[in-house]
PDB file of C-alpha atoms in Angstrom:
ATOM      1  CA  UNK A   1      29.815-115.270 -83.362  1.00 69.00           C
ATOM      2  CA  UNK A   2      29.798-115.924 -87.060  1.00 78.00           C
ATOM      3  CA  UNK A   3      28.022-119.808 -87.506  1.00 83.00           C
ATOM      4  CA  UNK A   4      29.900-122.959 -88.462  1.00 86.00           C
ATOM      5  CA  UNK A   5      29.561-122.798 -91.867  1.00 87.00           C
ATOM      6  CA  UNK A   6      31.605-125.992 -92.764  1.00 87.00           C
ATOM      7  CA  UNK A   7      33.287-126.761 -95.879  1.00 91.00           C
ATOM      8  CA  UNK A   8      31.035-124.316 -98.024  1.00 92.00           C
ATOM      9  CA  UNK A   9      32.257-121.119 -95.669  1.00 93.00           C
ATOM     10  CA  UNK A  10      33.869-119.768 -98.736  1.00 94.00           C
ATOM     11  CA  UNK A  11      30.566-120.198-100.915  1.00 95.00           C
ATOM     12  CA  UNK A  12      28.583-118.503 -98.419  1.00 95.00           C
ATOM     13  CA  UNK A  13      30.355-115.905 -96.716  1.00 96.00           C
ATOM     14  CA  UNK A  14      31.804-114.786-100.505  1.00 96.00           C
ATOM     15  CA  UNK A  15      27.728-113.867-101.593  1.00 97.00           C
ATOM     16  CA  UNK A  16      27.580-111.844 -98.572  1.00 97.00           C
ATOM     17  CA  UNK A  17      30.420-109.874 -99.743  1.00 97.00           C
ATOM     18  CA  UNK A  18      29.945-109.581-102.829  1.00 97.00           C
ATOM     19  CA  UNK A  19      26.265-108.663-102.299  1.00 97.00           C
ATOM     20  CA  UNK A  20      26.688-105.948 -99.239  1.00 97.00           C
ATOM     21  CA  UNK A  21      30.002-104.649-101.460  1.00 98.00           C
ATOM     22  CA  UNK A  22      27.600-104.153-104.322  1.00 98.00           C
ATOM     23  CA  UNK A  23      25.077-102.593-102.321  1.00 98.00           C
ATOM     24  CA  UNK A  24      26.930-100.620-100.510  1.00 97.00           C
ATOM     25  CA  UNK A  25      28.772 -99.100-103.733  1.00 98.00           C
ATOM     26  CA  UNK A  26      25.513 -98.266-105.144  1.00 98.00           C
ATOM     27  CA  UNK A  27      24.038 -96.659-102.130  1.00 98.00           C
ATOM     28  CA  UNK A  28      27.632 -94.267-102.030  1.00 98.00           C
ATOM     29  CA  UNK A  29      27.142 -93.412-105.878  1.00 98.00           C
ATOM     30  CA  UNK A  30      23.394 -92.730-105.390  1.00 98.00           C
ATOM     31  CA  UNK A  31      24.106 -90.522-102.424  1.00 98.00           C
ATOM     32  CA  UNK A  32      26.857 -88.803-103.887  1.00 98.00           C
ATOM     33  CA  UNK A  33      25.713 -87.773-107.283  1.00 97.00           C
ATOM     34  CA  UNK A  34      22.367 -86.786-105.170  1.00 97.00           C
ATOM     35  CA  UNK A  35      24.736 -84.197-103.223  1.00 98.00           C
ATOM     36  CA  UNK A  36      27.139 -83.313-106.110  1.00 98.00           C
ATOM     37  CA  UNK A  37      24.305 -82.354-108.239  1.00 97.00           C
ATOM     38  CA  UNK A  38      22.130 -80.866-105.530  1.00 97.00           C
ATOM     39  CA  UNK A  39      24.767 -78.182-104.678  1.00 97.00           C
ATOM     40  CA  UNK A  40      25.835 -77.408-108.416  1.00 97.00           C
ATOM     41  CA  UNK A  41      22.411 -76.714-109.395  1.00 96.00           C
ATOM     42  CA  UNK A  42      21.716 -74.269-105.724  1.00 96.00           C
ATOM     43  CA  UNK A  43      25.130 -72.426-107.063  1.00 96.00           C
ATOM     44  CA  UNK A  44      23.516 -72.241-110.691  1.00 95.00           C
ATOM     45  CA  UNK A  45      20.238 -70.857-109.302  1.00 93.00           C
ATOM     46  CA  UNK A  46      21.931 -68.254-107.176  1.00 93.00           C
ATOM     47  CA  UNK A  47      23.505 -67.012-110.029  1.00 91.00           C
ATOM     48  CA  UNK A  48      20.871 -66.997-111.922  1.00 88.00           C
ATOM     49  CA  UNK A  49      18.362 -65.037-109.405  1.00 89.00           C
ATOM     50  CA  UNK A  50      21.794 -62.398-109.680  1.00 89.00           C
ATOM     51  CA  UNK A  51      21.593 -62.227-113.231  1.00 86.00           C
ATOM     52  CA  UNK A  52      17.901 -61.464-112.730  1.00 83.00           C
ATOM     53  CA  UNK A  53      18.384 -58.590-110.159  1.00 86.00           C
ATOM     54  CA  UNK A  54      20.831 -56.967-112.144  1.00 86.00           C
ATOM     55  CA  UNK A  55      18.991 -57.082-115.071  1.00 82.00           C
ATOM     56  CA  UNK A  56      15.925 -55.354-113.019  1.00 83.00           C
ATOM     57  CA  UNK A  57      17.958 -52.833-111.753  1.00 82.00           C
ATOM     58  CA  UNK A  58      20.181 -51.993-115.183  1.00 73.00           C
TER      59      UNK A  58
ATOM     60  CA  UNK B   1      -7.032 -86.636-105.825  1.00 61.00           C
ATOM     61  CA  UNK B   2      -5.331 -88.318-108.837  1.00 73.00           C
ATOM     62  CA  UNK B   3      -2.252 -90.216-109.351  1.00 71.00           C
ATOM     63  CA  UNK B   4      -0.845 -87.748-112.134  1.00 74.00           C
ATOM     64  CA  UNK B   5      -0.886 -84.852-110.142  1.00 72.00           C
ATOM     65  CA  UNK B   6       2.675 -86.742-109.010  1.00 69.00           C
ATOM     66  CA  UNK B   7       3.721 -86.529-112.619  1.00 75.00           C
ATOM     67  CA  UNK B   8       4.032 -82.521-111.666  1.00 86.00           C
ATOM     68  CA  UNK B   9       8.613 -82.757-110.545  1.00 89.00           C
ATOM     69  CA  UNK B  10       7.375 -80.422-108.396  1.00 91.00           C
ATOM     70  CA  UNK B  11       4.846 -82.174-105.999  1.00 92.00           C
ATOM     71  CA  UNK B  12       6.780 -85.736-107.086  1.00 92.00           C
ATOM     72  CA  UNK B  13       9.789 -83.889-104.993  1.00 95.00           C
ATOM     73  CA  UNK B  14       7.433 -82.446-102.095  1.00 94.00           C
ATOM     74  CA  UNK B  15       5.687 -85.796-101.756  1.00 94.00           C
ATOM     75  CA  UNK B  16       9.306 -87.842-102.086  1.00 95.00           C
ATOM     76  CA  UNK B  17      11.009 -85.673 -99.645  1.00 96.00           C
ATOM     77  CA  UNK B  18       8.423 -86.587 -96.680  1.00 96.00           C
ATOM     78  CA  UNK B  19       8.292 -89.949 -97.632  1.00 97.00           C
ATOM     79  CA  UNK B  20      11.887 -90.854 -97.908  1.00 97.00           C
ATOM     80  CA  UNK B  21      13.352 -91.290 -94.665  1.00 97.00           C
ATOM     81  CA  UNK B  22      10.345 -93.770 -93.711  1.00 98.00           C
ATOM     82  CA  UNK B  23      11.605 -95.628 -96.902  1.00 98.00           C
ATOM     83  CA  UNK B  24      14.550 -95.686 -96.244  1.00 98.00           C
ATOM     84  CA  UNK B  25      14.408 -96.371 -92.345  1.00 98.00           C
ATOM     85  CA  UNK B  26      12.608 -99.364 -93.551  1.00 98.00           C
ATOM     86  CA  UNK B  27      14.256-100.841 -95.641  1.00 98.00           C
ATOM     87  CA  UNK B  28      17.467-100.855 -93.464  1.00 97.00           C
ATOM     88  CA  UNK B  29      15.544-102.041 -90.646  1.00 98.00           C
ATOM     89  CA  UNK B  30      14.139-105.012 -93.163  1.00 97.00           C
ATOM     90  CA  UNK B  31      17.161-105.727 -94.568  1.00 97.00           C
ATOM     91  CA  UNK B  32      19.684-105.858 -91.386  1.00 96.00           C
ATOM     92  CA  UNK B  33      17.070-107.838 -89.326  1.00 97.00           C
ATOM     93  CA  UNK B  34      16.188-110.465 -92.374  1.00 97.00           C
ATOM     94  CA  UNK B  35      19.851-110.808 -93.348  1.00 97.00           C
ATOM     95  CA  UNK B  36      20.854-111.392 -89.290  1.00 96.00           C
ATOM     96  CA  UNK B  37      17.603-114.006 -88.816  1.00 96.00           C
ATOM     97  CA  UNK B  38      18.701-115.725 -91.797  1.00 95.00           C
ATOM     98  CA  UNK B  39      22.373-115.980 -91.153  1.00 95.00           C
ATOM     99  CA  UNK B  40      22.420-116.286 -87.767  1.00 94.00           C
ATOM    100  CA  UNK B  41      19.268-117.685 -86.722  1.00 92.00           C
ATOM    101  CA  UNK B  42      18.473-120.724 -89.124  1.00 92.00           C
ATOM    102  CA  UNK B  43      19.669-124.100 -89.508  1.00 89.00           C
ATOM    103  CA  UNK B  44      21.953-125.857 -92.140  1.00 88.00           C
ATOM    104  CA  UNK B  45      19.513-127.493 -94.743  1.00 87.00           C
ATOM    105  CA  UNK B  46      19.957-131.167 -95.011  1.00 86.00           C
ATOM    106  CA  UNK B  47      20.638-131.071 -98.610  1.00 84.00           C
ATOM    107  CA  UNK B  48      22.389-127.887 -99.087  1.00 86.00           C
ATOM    108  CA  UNK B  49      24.184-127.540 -95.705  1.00 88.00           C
ATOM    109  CA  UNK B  50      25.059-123.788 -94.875  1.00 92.00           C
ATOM    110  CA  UNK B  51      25.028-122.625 -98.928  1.00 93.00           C
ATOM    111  CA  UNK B  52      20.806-122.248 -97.992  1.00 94.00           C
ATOM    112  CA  UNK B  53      21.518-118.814 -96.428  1.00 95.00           C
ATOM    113  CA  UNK B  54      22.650-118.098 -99.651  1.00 96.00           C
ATOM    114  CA  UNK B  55      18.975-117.849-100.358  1.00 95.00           C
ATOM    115  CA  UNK B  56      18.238-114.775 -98.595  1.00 96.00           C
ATOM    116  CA  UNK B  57      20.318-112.563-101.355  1.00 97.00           C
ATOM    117  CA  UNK B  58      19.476-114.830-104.228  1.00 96.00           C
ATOM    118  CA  UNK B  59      15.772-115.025-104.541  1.00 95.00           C
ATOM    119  CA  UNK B  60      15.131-111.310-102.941  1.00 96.00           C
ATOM    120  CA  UNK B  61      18.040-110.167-105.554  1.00 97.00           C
ATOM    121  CA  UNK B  62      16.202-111.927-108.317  1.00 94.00           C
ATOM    122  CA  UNK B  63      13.060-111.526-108.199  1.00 94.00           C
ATOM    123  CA  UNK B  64      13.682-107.616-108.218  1.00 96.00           C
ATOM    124  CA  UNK B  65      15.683-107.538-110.973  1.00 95.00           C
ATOM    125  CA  UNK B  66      12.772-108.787-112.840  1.00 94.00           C
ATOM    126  CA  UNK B  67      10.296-106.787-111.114  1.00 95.00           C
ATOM    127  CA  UNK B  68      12.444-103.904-111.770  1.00 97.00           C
ATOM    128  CA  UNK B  69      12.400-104.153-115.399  1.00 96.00           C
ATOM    129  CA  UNK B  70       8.701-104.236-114.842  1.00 95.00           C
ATOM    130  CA  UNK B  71       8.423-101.016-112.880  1.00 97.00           C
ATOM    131  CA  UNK B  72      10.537 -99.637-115.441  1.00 97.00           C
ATOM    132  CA  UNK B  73       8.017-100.392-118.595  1.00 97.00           C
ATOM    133  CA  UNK B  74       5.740 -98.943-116.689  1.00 96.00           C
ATOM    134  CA  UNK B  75       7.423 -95.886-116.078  1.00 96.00           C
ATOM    135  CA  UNK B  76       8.525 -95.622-120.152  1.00 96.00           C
ATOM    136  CA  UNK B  77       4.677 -96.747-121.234  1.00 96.00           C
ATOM    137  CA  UNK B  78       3.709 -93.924-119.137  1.00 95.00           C
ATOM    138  CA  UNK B  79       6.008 -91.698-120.897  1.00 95.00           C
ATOM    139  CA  UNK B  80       5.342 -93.132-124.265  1.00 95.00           C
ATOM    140  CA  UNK B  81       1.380 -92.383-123.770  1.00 95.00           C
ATOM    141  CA  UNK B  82       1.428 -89.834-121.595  1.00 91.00           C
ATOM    142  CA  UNK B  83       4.417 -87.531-121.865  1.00 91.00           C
ATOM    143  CA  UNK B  84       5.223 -86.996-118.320  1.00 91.00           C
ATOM    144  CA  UNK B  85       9.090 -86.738-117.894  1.00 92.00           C
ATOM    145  CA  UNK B  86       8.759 -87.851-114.031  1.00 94.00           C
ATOM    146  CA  UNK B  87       7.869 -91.156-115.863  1.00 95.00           C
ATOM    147  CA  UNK B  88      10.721 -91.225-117.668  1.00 96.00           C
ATOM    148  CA  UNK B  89      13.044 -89.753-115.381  1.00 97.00           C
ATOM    149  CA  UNK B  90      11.791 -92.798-112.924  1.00 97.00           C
ATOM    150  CA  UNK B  91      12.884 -95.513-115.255  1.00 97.00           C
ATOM    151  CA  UNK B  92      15.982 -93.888-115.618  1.00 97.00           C
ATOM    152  CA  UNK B  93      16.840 -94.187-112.385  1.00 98.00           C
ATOM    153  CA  UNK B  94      15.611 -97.446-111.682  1.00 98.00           C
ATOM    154  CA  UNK B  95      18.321 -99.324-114.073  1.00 98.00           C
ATOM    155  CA  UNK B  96      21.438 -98.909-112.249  1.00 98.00           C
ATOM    156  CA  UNK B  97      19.221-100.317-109.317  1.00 98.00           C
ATOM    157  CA  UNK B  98      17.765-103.035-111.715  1.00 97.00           C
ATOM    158  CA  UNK B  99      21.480-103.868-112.754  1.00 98.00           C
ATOM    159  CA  UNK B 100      22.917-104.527-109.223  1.00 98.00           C
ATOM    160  CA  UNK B 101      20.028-106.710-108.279  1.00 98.00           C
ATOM    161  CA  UNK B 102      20.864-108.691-111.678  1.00 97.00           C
ATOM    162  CA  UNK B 103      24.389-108.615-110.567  1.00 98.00           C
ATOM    163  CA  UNK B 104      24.199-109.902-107.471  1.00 98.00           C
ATOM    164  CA  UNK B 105      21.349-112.593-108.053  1.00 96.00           C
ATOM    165  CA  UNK B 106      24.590-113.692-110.948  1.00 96.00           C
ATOM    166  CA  UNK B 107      27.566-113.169-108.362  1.00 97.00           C
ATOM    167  CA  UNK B 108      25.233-115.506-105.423  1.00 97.00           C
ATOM    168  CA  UNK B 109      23.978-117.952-108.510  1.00 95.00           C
ATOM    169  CA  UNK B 110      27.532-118.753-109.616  1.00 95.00           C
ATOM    170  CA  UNK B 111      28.560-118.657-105.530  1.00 95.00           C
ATOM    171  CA  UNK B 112      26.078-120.891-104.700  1.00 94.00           C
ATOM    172  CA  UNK B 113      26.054-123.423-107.922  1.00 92.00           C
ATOM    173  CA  UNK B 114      29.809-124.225-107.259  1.00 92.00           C
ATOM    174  CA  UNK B 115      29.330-126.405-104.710  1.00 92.00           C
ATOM    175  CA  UNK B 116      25.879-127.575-105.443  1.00 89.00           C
ATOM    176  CA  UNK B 117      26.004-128.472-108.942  1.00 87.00           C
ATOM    177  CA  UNK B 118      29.807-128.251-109.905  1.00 89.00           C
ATOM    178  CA  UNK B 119      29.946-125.373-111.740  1.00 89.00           C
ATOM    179  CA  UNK B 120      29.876-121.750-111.713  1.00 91.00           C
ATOM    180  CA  UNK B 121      27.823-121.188-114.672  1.00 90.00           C
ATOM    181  CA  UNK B 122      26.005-123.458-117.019  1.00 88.00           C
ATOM    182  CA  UNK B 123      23.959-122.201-120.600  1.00 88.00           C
ATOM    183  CA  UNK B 124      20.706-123.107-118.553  1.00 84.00           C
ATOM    184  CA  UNK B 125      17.701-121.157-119.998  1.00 83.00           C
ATOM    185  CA  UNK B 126      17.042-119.313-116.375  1.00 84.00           C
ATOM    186  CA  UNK B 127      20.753-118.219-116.129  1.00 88.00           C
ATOM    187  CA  UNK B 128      20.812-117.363-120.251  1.00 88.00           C
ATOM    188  CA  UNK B 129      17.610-115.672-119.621  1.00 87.00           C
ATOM    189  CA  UNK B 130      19.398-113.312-116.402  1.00 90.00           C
ATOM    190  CA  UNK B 131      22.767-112.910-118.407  1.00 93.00           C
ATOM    191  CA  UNK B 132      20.626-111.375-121.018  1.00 92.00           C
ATOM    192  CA  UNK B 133      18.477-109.427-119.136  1.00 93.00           C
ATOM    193  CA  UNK B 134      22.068-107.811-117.544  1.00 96.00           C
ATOM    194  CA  UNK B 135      23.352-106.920-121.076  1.00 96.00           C
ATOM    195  CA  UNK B 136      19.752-105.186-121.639  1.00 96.00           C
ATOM    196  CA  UNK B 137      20.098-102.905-118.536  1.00 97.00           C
ATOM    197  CA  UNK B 138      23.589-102.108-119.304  1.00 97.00           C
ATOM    198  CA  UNK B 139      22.449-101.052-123.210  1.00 97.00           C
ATOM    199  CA  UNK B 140      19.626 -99.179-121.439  1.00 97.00           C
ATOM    200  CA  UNK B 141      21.982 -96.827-119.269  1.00 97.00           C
ATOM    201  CA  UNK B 142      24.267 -96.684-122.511  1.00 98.00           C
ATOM    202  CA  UNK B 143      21.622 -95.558-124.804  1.00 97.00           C
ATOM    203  CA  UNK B 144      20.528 -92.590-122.136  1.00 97.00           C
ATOM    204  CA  UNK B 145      24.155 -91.657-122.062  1.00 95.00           C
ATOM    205  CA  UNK B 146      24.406 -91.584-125.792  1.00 97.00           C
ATOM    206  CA  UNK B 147      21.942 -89.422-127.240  1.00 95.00           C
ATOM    207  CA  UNK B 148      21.776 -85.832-125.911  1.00 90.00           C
ATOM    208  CA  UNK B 149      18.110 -84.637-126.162  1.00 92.00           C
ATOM    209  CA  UNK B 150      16.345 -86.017-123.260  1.00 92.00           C
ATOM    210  CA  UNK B 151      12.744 -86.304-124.845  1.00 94.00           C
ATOM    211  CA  UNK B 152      14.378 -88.304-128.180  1.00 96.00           C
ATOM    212  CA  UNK B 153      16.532 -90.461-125.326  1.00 96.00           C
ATOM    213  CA  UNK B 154      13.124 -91.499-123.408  1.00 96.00           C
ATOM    214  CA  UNK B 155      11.727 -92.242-126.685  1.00 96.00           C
ATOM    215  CA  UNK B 156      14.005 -94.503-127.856  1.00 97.00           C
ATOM    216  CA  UNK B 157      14.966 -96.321-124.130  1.00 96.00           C
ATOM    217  CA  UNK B 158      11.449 -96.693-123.841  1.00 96.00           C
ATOM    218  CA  UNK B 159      11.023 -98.905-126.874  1.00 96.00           C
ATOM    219  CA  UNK B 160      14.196-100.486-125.550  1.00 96.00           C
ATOM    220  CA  UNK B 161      12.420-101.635-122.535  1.00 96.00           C
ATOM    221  CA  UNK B 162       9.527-103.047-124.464  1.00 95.00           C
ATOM    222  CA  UNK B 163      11.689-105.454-126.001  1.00 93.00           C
ATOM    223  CA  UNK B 164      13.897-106.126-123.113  1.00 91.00           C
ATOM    224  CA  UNK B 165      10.425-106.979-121.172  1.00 90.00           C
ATOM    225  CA  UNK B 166      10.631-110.496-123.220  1.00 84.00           C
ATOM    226  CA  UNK B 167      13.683-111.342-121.554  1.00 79.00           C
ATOM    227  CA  UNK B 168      12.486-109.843-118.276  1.00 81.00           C
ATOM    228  CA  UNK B 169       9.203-112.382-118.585  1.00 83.00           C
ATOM    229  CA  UNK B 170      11.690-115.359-119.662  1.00 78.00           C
ATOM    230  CA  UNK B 171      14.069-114.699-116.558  1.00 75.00           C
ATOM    231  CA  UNK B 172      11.026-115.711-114.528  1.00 71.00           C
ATOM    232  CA  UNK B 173       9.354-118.281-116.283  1.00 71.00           C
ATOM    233  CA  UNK B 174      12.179-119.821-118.091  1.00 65.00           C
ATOM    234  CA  UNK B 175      11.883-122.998-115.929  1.00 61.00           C
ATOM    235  CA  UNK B 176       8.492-123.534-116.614  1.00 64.00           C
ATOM    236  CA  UNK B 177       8.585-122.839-120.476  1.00 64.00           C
ATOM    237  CA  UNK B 178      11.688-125.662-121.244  1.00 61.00           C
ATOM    238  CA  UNK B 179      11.636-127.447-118.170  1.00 62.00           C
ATOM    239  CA  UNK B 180      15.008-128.733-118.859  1.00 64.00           C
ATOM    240  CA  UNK B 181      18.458-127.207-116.945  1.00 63.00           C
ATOM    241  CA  UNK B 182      20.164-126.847-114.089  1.00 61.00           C
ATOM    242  CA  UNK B 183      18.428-124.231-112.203  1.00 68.00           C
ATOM    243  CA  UNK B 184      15.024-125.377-109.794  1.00 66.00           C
ATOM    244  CA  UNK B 185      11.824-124.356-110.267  1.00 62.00           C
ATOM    245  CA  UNK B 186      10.244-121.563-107.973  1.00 62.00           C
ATOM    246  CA  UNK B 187      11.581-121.392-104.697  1.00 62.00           C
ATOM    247  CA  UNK B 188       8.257-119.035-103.272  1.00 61.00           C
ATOM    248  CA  UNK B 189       5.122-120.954-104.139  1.00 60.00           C
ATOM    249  CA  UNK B 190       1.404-120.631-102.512  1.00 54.00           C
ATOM    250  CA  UNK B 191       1.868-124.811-102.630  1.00 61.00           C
ATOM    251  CA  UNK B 192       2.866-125.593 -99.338  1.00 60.00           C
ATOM    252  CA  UNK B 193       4.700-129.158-101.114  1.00 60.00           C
ATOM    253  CA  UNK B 194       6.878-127.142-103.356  1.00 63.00           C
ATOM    254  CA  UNK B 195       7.673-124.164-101.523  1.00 68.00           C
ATOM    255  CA  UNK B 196      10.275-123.570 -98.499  1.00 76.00           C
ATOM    256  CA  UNK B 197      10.213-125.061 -94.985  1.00 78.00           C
ATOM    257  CA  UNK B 198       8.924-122.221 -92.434  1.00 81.00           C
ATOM    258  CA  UNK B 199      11.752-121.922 -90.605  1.00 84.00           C
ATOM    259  CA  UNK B 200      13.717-120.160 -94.009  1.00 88.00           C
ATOM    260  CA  UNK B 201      10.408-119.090 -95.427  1.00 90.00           C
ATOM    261  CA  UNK B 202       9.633-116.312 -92.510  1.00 92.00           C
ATOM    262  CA  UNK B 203      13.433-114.327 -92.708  1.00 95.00           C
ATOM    263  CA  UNK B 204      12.928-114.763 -96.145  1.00 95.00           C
ATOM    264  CA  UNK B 205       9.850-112.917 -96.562  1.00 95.00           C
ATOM    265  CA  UNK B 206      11.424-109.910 -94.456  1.00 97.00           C
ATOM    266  CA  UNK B 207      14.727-110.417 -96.607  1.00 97.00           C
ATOM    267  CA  UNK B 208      12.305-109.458 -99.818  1.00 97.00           C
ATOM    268  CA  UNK B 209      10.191-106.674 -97.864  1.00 97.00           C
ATOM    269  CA  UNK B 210      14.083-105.316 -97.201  1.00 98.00           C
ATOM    270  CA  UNK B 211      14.965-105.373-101.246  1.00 98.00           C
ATOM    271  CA  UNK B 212      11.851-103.950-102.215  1.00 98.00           C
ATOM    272  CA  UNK B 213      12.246-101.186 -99.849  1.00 98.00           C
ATOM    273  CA  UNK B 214      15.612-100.414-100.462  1.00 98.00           C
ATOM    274  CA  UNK B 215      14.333-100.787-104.696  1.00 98.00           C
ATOM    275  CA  UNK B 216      11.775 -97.768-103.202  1.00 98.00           C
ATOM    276  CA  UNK B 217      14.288 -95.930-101.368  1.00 98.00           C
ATOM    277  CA  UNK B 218      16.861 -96.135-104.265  1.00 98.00           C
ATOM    278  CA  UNK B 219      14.715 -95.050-106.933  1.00 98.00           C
ATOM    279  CA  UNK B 220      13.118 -92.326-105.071  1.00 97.00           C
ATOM    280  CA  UNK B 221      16.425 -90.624-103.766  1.00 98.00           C
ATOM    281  CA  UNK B 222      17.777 -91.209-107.829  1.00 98.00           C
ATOM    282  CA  UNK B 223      14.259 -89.675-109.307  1.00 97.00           C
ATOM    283  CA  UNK B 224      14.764 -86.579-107.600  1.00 97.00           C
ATOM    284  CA  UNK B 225      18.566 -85.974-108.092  1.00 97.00           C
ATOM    285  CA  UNK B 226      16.999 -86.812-111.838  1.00 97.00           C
ATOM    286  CA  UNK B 227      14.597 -84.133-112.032  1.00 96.00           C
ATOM    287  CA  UNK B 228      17.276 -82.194-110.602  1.00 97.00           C
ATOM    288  CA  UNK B 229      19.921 -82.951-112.943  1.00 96.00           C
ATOM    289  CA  UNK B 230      17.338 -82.299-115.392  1.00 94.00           C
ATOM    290  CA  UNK B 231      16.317 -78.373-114.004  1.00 94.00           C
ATOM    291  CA  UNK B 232      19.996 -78.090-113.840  1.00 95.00           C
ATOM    292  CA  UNK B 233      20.763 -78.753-117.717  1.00 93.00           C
ATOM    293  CA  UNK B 234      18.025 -76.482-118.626  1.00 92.00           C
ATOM    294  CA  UNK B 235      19.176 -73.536-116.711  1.00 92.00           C
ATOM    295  CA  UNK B 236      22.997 -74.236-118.115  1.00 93.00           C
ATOM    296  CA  UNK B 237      21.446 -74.072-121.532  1.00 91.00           C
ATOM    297  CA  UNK B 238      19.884 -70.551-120.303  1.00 88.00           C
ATOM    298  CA  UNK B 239      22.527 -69.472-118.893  1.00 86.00           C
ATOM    299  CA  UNK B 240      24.743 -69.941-122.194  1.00 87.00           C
ATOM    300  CA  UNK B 241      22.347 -68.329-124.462  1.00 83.00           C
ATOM    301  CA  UNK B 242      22.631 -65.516-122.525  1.00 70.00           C
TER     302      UNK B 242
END
């Protein structure tokens, strides 16, 4: 499938790799620093909102 | 309705949160179906042979790293006149973005200027100009990792993006000013004699509608893990205070 990319098949098909790897690694650490911090602060909130209750109720 | 009602976190993430997975759907879409066309679909050019599909990472990857600098002084002005923090908080998140499109329009350059001028990297003012504008993204990031308030750290990036904006404006017009080098001249040009044949020029186009999305996308989906990141900090310092 892939075209015949003659003698500069190293040139070419290296940028695509390196450019989708890049990409791709920046997409992950987006997404997972999105999730990482998305459920640390819903823990910190819930303990917070506990801390208030028990303080209404003290 | 005005624009800085979106410098409230709060409607920034309500208005983000619909709008992201159109972004994002996009972009993919864009990206995928340029990158196939222009790989798959085009012909070898009679100069260049098959390195010319090099040019549908180069130029997209390029020309946002530049106009991601951009986006970002207008995020920090914002900030700087203004005081919103989404403002801030935006142009933080846009530099690791900005950085990888720098990176990659480097890695393709050097890829792609092997074979077509004998060498991987030459002091020409264009490439100069991008190595630069790579070392000011990466003392961007450092300096918001290095100082602890967040107001004083927007503050002081901010002016850091004013001067890196010279180097931003060189990256792009670096041919023009010295005329001298290895690198061409624009590749994208409203004259028909000096820009592109067609047949690249169209996959092209949707190659660049798939990196600015994906710009969009990225810096959307890091704004609002920002803002959170942010909220989280200040209820730690709460929390420790007692």
């Amino acid at each position: 499938m892939i075209p015949d990319l003659g003698k500069y098949a190293d040139a070419v098909l290296g940028s695509y790799a390196a450019s989708l790897g890049l990409i791709t690694a920046l997409v992950a650490w987006s997404l997972w620093r999105g999730a990482r911090i998305r459920r640390t602060l819903a823990e910190v909130e819930a303990r917070a909102a506990k801390a208030k209750e028990a303080k209404r109720n003290v | 309705m005005s624009l800085w009602e979106y410098a409230n976190p709060q409607k920034f993430m309500q208005l983000s949160r619909r709008v992201l997975p159109f972004v994002a759907a996009a972009s993919v879409l864009c990206l995928l179906g340029g990158l196939a066309w222009g790989f798959f679909g085009t012909p070898d050019d009679y100069k260049q042979g098959s390195t010319v599909k090099i040019i549908y990472l180069h130029v997209p990857a390029a020309m946002m790293a530049i106009n991601a600098w951009v986006m970002m002084l207008a995020a920090s002005l914002v900030w700087l006149i203004r005081r919103h923090h989404v403002s801030a908080l935006a142009a933080k998140a846009a530099a690791p973005v900005g950085l990888t499109f720098t990176l990659i329009a480097l890695a393709t350059g050097a890829l792609w200027g092997q074979p077509m001028w004998g060498t991987w990297w030459a002091w020409d003012p264009r490439l100069t100009s991008f190595l630069i504008l790579a070392l000011f993204y990466l003392g961007y990031m450092a300096l918001w990792q290095a100082v602890d308030d967040p107001d004083t750290a927007a503050d002081l990036t901010g002016v850091l993006c004013i001067v890196g904006s010279v180097f931003a404006l060189l990256s792009r017009y670096a041919v023009n000013f010295w005329n001298q080098g290895l690198h061409q001249g624009a590749s994208l040009s409203l004259d028909k004699e000096e820009n592109v044949a067609d047949v690249f020029w169209f996959p092209l186009l949707v190659c660049i509608a798939g990196f600015v999305l994906l710009f969009l996308t990225l810096v959307l989906l890091r704004t609002r893990t920002e803002i959170r990141s942010r909220r989280l900090n200040a209820l730690l310092a709460r929390e420790r205070m007692g």
